Amino acid sequence: MSNQSTGVLERLFHLSENNTTVKRECLAGLTTFVSMAYILFVNPIILGDAGMDAGAVFTATALSAIMGCLLMGFLANYPIAIAPGLGDNAFFTYSVVLAMGIPWQQAMGGVFVASILFTLVSLFKIREIIIDAIPQDLKYAMAAGIGIFISFVGLQGGGHRRL
């Protein structure tokens, strides 16, 4: 990479101030992509079970992840990758659409209303109060439960139907 390119990246992302280099950040980005790429394949399977077009879901998943990551990098200057939440999508498909019998189009209306409410809760700092009220052990348990559920869905998708 040329010195001019490195200088632009330095000014934009404050690399030396954050004790990092272009090479380190590129390697971290590649590692993050490889560890998160599963969402591109699992998400269409899960939402496809709800009746959504798998190709459209794949495209929407990729585009939303790209936009989320770019916004996080350029607006927040924060090295966090953003992608659709698999737990939410599984809840949407298996609990709302399949178990409750709500058509996915109608359920999407509910998701839209929920996103507006979440934005308002975030703007008024109510979200922070709620998160701070949850005990740390419960936060760990929820993260572990989501991880086990994702493993369960992955094993089923891999042909291990005996679970």
PDB file of N, CA and C in Angstrom, residues 22-80:
ATOM      1  N   VAL A  22      -2.399  -0.665   9.259  1.00  0.00           N
ATOM      2  CA  VAL A  22      -3.270  -1.037   8.151  1.00  0.00           C
ATOM      3  C   VAL A  22      -3.270  -2.555   7.979  1.00  0.00           C
ATOM      4  N   LYS A  23      -2.099  -3.155   8.052  1.00  0.00           N
ATOM      5  CA  LYS A  23      -1.995  -4.611   7.900  1.00  0.00           C
ATOM      6  C   LYS A  23      -2.799  -5.334   8.976  1.00  0.00           C
ATOM      7  N   ARG A  24      -2.654  -4.906  10.221  1.00  0.00           N
ATOM      8  CA  ARG A  24      -3.367  -5.535  11.336  1.00  0.00           C
ATOM      9  C   ARG A  24      -4.882  -5.390  11.153  1.00  0.00           C
ATOM     10  N   GLU A  25      -5.328  -4.221  10.729  1.00  0.00           N
ATOM     11  CA  GLU A  25      -6.757  -3.991  10.543  1.00  0.00           C
ATOM     12  C   GLU A  25      -7.315  -4.802   9.376  1.00  0.00           C
ATOM     13  N   CYS A  26      -6.541  -4.959   8.313  1.00  0.00           N
ATOM     14  CA  CYS A  26      -6.976  -5.786   7.175  1.00  0.00           C
ATOM     15  C   CYS A  26      -7.085  -7.248   7.590  1.00  0.00           C
ATOM     16  N   LEU A  27      -6.119  -7.726   8.346  1.00  0.00           N
ATOM     17  CA  LEU A  27      -6.162  -9.103   8.837  1.00  0.00           C
ATOM     18  C   LEU A  27      -7.342  -9.293   9.789  1.00  0.00           C
ATOM     19  N   ALA A  28      -7.583  -8.332  10.652  1.00  0.00           N
ATOM     20  CA  ALA A  28      -8.718  -8.408  11.579  1.00  0.00           C
ATOM     21  C   ALA A  28     -10.036  -8.401  10.810  1.00  0.00           C
ATOM     22  N   GLY A  29     -10.121  -7.581   9.771  1.00  0.00           N
ATOM     23  CA  GLY A  29     -11.330  -7.540   8.954  1.00  0.00           C
ATOM     24  C   GLY A  29     -11.588  -8.852   8.248  1.00  0.00           C
ATOM     25  N   LEU A  30     -10.551  -9.449   7.706  1.00  0.00           N
ATOM     26  CA  LEU A  30     -10.684 -10.742   7.028  1.00  0.00           C
ATOM     27  C   LEU A  30     -11.101 -11.830   8.022  1.00  0.00           C
ATOM     28  N   THR A  31     -10.485 -11.836   9.181  1.00  0.00           N
ATOM     29  CA  THR A  31     -10.826 -12.813  10.221  1.00  0.00           C
ATOM     30  C   THR A  31     -12.277 -12.652  10.654  1.00  0.00           C
ATOM     31  N   THR A  32     -12.701 -11.420  10.842  1.00  0.00           N
ATOM     32  CA  THR A  32     -14.086 -11.164  11.245  1.00  0.00           C
ATOM     33  C   THR A  32     -15.055 -11.620  10.170  1.00  0.00           C
ATOM     34  N   PHE A  33     -14.733 -11.333   8.900  1.00  0.00           N
ATOM     35  CA  PHE A  33     -15.604 -11.765   7.809  1.00  0.00           C
ATOM     36  C   PHE A  33     -15.748 -13.283   7.784  1.00  0.00           C
ATOM     37  N   VAL A  34     -14.643 -13.979   7.905  1.00  0.00           N
ATOM     38  CA  VAL A  34     -14.683 -15.444   7.851  1.00  0.00           C
ATOM     39  C   VAL A  34     -15.497 -15.999   9.020  1.00  0.00           C
ATOM     40  N   SER A  35     -15.371 -15.381  10.199  1.00  0.00           N
ATOM     41  CA  SER A  35     -16.106 -15.889  11.358  1.00  0.00           C
ATOM     42  C   SER A  35     -17.591 -15.537  11.308  1.00  0.00           C
ATOM     43  N   MET A  36     -17.948 -14.525  10.544  1.00  0.00           N
ATOM     44  CA  MET A  36     -19.357 -14.116  10.459  1.00  0.00           C
ATOM     45  C   MET A  36     -20.053 -14.564   9.179  1.00  0.00           C
ATOM     46  N   ALA A  37     -19.331 -15.110   8.228  1.00  0.00           N
ATOM     47  CA  ALA A  37     -19.913 -15.434   6.929  1.00  0.00           C
ATOM     48  C   ALA A  37     -21.021 -16.478   7.017  1.00  0.00           C
ATOM     49  N   TYR A  38     -21.056 -17.242   8.101  1.00  0.00           N
ATOM     50  CA  TYR A  38     -22.104 -18.258   8.251  1.00  0.00           C
ATOM     51  C   TYR A  38     -23.502 -17.652   8.133  1.00  0.00           C
ATOM     52  N   ILE A  39     -23.662 -16.394   8.567  1.00  0.00           N
ATOM     53  CA  ILE A  39     -24.981 -15.757   8.548  1.00  0.00           C
ATOM     54  C   ILE A  39     -25.529 -15.678   7.122  1.00  0.00           C
ATOM     55  N   LEU A  40     -24.630 -15.584   6.134  1.00  0.00           N
ATOM     56  CA  LEU A  40     -25.080 -15.509   4.742  1.00  0.00           C
ATOM     57  C   LEU A  40     -25.747 -16.805   4.288  1.00  0.00           C
ATOM     58  N   PHE A  41     -25.425 -17.912   4.927  1.00  0.00           N
ATOM     59  CA  PHE A  41     -25.972 -19.203   4.523  1.00  0.00           C
ATOM     60  C   PHE A  41     -27.080 -19.685   5.464  1.00  0.00           C
ATOM     61  N   VAL A  42     -26.953 -19.389   6.751  1.00  0.00           N
ATOM     62  CA  VAL A  42     -27.934 -19.858   7.724  1.00  0.00           C
ATOM     63  C   VAL A  42     -29.196 -18.997   7.692  1.00  0.00           C
ATOM     64  N   ASN A  43     -29.041 -17.697   7.548  1.00  0.00           N
ATOM     65  CA  ASN A  43     -30.186 -16.790   7.569  1.00  0.00           C
ATOM     66  C   ASN A  43     -31.207 -17.114   6.467  1.00  0.00           C
ATOM     67  N   PRO A  44     -30.789 -17.346   5.215  1.00  0.00           N
ATOM     68  CA  PRO A  44     -31.781 -17.707   4.193  1.00  0.00           C
ATOM     69  C   PRO A  44     -32.492 -19.036   4.487  1.00  0.00           C
ATOM     70  N   ILE A  45     -31.807 -19.959   5.139  1.00  0.00           N
ATOM     71  CA  ILE A  45     -32.446 -21.226   5.491  1.00  0.00           C
ATOM     72  C   ILE A  45     -33.540 -20.985   6.531  1.00  0.00           C
ATOM     73  N   ILE A  46     -33.200 -20.218   7.568  1.00  0.00           N
ATOM     74  CA  ILE A  46     -34.161 -19.969   8.641  1.00  0.00           C
ATOM     75  C   ILE A  46     -35.353 -19.173   8.125  1.00  0.00           C
ATOM     76  N   LEU A  47     -35.108 -18.061   7.441  1.00  0.00           N
ATOM     77  CA  LEU A  47     -36.216 -17.238   6.954  1.00  0.00           C
ATOM     78  C   LEU A  47     -36.932 -17.905   5.784  1.00  0.00           C
ATOM     79  N   GLY A  48     -36.237 -18.785   5.070  1.00  0.00           N
ATOM     80  CA  GLY A  48     -36.884 -19.580   4.030  1.00  0.00           C
ATOM     81  C   GLY A  48     -37.929 -20.503   4.629  1.00  0.00           C
ATOM     82  N   ASP A  49     -37.683 -21.002   5.837  1.00  0.00           N
ATOM     83  CA  ASP A  49     -38.664 -21.839   6.529  1.00  0.00           C
ATOM     84  C   ASP A  49     -39.958 -21.066   6.812  1.00  0.00           C
ATOM     85  N   ALA A  50     -39.857 -19.737   6.886  1.00  0.00           N
ATOM     86  CA  ALA A  50     -41.039 -18.898   7.108  1.00  0.00           C
ATOM     87  C   ALA A  50     -41.779 -18.613   5.803  1.00  0.00           C
ATOM     88  N   GLY A  51     -41.189 -19.011   4.679  1.00  0.00           N
ATOM     89  CA  GLY A  51     -41.824 -18.790   3.390  1.00  0.00           C
ATOM     90  C   GLY A  51     -41.208 -17.667   2.574  1.00  0.00           C
ATOM     91  N   MET A  52     -40.156 -17.056   3.088  1.00  0.00           N
ATOM     92  CA  MET A  52     -39.510 -15.963   2.368  1.00  0.00           C
ATOM     93  C   MET A  52     -38.593 -16.525   1.288  1.00  0.00           C
ATOM     94  N   ASP A  53     -38.382 -15.766   0.228  1.00  0.00           N
ATOM     95  CA  ASP A  53     -37.513 -16.172  -0.870  1.00  0.00           C
ATOM     96  C   ASP A  53     -36.058 -16.198  -0.387  1.00  0.00           C
ATOM     97  N   ALA A  54     -35.418 -17.363  -0.458  1.00  0.00           N
ATOM     98  CA  ALA A  54     -34.057 -17.528   0.076  1.00  0.00           C
ATOM     99  C   ALA A  54     -33.050 -16.640  -0.642  1.00  0.00           C
ATOM    100  N   GLY A  55     -33.187 -16.464  -1.949  1.00  0.00           N
ATOM    101  CA  GLY A  55     -32.270 -15.600  -2.696  1.00  0.00           C
ATOM    102  C   GLY A  55     -32.382 -14.148  -2.266  1.00  0.00           C
ATOM    103  N   ALA A  56     -33.619 -13.696  -2.067  1.00  0.00           N
ATOM    104  CA  ALA A  56     -33.835 -12.322  -1.610  1.00  0.00           C
ATOM    105  C   ALA A  56     -33.293 -12.128  -0.201  1.00  0.00           C
ATOM    106  N   VAL A  57     -33.473 -13.139   0.653  1.00  0.00           N
ATOM    107  CA  VAL A  57     -32.961 -13.056   2.024  1.00  0.00           C
ATOM    108  C   VAL A  57     -31.437 -13.017   2.024  1.00  0.00           C
ATOM    109  N   PHE A  58     -30.807 -13.832   1.171  1.00  0.00           N
ATOM    110  CA  PHE A  58     -29.345 -13.818   1.060  1.00  0.00           C
ATOM    111  C   PHE A  58     -28.864 -12.417   0.685  1.00  0.00           C
ATOM    112  N   THR A  59     -29.498 -11.829  -0.333  1.00  0.00           N
ATOM    113  CA  THR A  59     -29.103 -10.494  -0.795  1.00  0.00           C
ATOM    114  C   THR A  59     -29.320  -9.448   0.298  1.00  0.00           C
ATOM    115  N   ALA A  60     -30.484  -9.493   0.946  1.00  0.00           N
ATOM    116  CA  ALA A  60     -30.774  -8.522   2.009  1.00  0.00           C
ATOM    117  C   ALA A  60     -29.808  -8.680   3.183  1.00  0.00           C
ATOM    118  N   THR A  61     -29.460  -9.920   3.511  1.00  0.00           N
ATOM    119  CA  THR A  61     -28.514 -10.175   4.603  1.00  0.00           C
ATOM    120  C   THR A  61     -27.148  -9.581   4.271  1.00  0.00           C
ATOM    121  N   ALA A  62     -26.684  -9.833   3.046  1.00  0.00           N
ATOM    122  CA  ALA A  62     -25.376  -9.310   2.630  1.00  0.00           C
ATOM    123  C   ALA A  62     -25.372  -7.786   2.611  1.00  0.00           C
ATOM    124  N   LEU A  63     -26.404  -7.184   2.017  1.00  0.00           N
ATOM    125  CA  LEU A  63     -26.445  -5.723   1.913  1.00  0.00           C
ATOM    126  C   LEU A  63     -26.563  -5.056   3.280  1.00  0.00           C
ATOM    127  N   SER A  64     -27.383  -5.632   4.171  1.00  0.00           N
ATOM    128  CA  SER A  64     -27.516  -5.017   5.494  1.00  0.00           C
ATOM    129  C   SER A  64     -26.229  -5.149   6.302  1.00  0.00           C
ATOM    130  N   ALA A  65     -25.518  -6.270   6.142  1.00  0.00           N
ATOM    131  CA  ALA A  65     -24.240  -6.433   6.843  1.00  0.00           C
ATOM    132  C   ALA A  65     -23.207  -5.441   6.306  1.00  0.00           C
ATOM    133  N   ILE A  66     -23.170  -5.274   4.994  1.00  0.00           N
ATOM    134  CA  ILE A  66     -22.232  -4.310   4.395  1.00  0.00           C
ATOM    135  C   ILE A  66     -22.528  -2.911   4.901  1.00  0.00           C
ATOM    136  N   MET A  67     -23.796  -2.512   4.858  1.00  0.00           N
ATOM    137  CA  MET A  67     -24.167  -1.160   5.302  1.00  0.00           C
ATOM    138  C   MET A  67     -23.871  -0.960   6.787  1.00  0.00           C
ATOM    139  N   GLY A  68     -24.212  -1.954   7.607  1.00  0.00           N
ATOM    140  CA  GLY A  68     -23.959  -1.846   9.039  1.00  0.00           C
ATOM    141  C   GLY A  68     -22.481  -1.692   9.352  1.00  0.00           C
ATOM    142  N   CYS A  69     -21.659  -2.497   8.685  1.00  0.00           N
ATOM    143  CA  CYS A  69     -20.209  -2.437   8.926  1.00  0.00           C
ATOM    144  C   CYS A  69     -19.622  -1.109   8.451  1.00  0.00           C
ATOM    145  N   LEU A  70     -20.059  -0.650   7.285  1.00  0.00           N
ATOM    146  CA  LEU A  70     -19.553   0.631   6.781  1.00  0.00           C
ATOM    147  C   LEU A  70     -19.961   1.792   7.682  1.00  0.00           C
ATOM    148  N   LEU A  71     -21.206   1.791   8.126  1.00  0.00           N
ATOM    149  CA  LEU A  71     -21.652   2.852   9.032  1.00  0.00           C
ATOM    150  C   LEU A  71     -20.874   2.812  10.344  1.00  0.00           C
ATOM    151  N   MET A  72     -20.647   1.615  10.871  1.00  0.00           N
ATOM    152  CA  MET A  72     -19.897   1.478  12.117  1.00  0.00           C
ATOM    153  C   MET A  72     -18.471   1.983  11.947  1.00  0.00           C
ATOM    154  N   GLY A  73     -17.855   1.666  10.815  1.00  0.00           N
ATOM    155  CA  GLY A  73     -16.482   2.084  10.577  1.00  0.00           C
ATOM    156  C   GLY A  73     -16.343   3.577  10.294  1.00  0.00           C
ATOM    157  N   PHE A  74     -17.191   4.088   9.413  1.00  0.00           N
ATOM    158  CA  PHE A  74     -17.019   5.472   8.982  1.00  0.00           C
ATOM    159  C   PHE A  74     -17.692   6.499   9.878  1.00  0.00           C
ATOM    160  N   LEU A  75     -18.812   6.166  10.482  1.00  0.00           N
ATOM    161  CA  LEU A  75     -19.480   7.134  11.353  1.00  0.00           C
ATOM    162  C   LEU A  75     -19.019   7.036  12.799  1.00  0.00           C
ATOM    163  N   ALA A  76     -18.852   5.804  13.279  1.00  0.00           N
ATOM    164  CA  ALA A  76     -18.482   5.625  14.680  1.00  0.00           C
ATOM    165  C   ALA A  76     -16.983   5.414  14.863  1.00  0.00           C
ATOM    166  N   ASN A  77     -16.262   5.079  13.766  1.00  0.00           N
ATOM    167  CA  ASN A  77     -14.839   4.744  13.836  1.00  0.00           C
ATOM    168  C   ASN A  77     -14.611   3.682  14.913  1.00  0.00           C
ATOM    169  N   TYR A  78     -15.467   2.656  14.858  1.00  0.00           N
ATOM    170  CA  TYR A  78     -15.426   1.598  15.864  1.00  0.00           C
ATOM    171  C   TYR A  78     -15.351   0.254  15.152  1.00  0.00           C
ATOM    172  N   PRO A  79     -14.412  -0.605  15.536  1.00  0.00           N
ATOM    173  CA  PRO A  79     -14.200  -1.861  14.802  1.00  0.00           C
ATOM    174  C   PRO A  79     -15.167  -2.981  15.213  1.00  0.00           C
ATOM    175  N   ILE A  80     -16.444  -2.748  14.967  1.00  0.00           N
ATOM    176  CA  ILE A  80     -17.457  -3.752  15.286  1.00  0.00           C
ATOM    177  C   ILE A  80     -18.192  -4.102  13.999  1.00  0.00           C
TER     178      ILE A  80
END
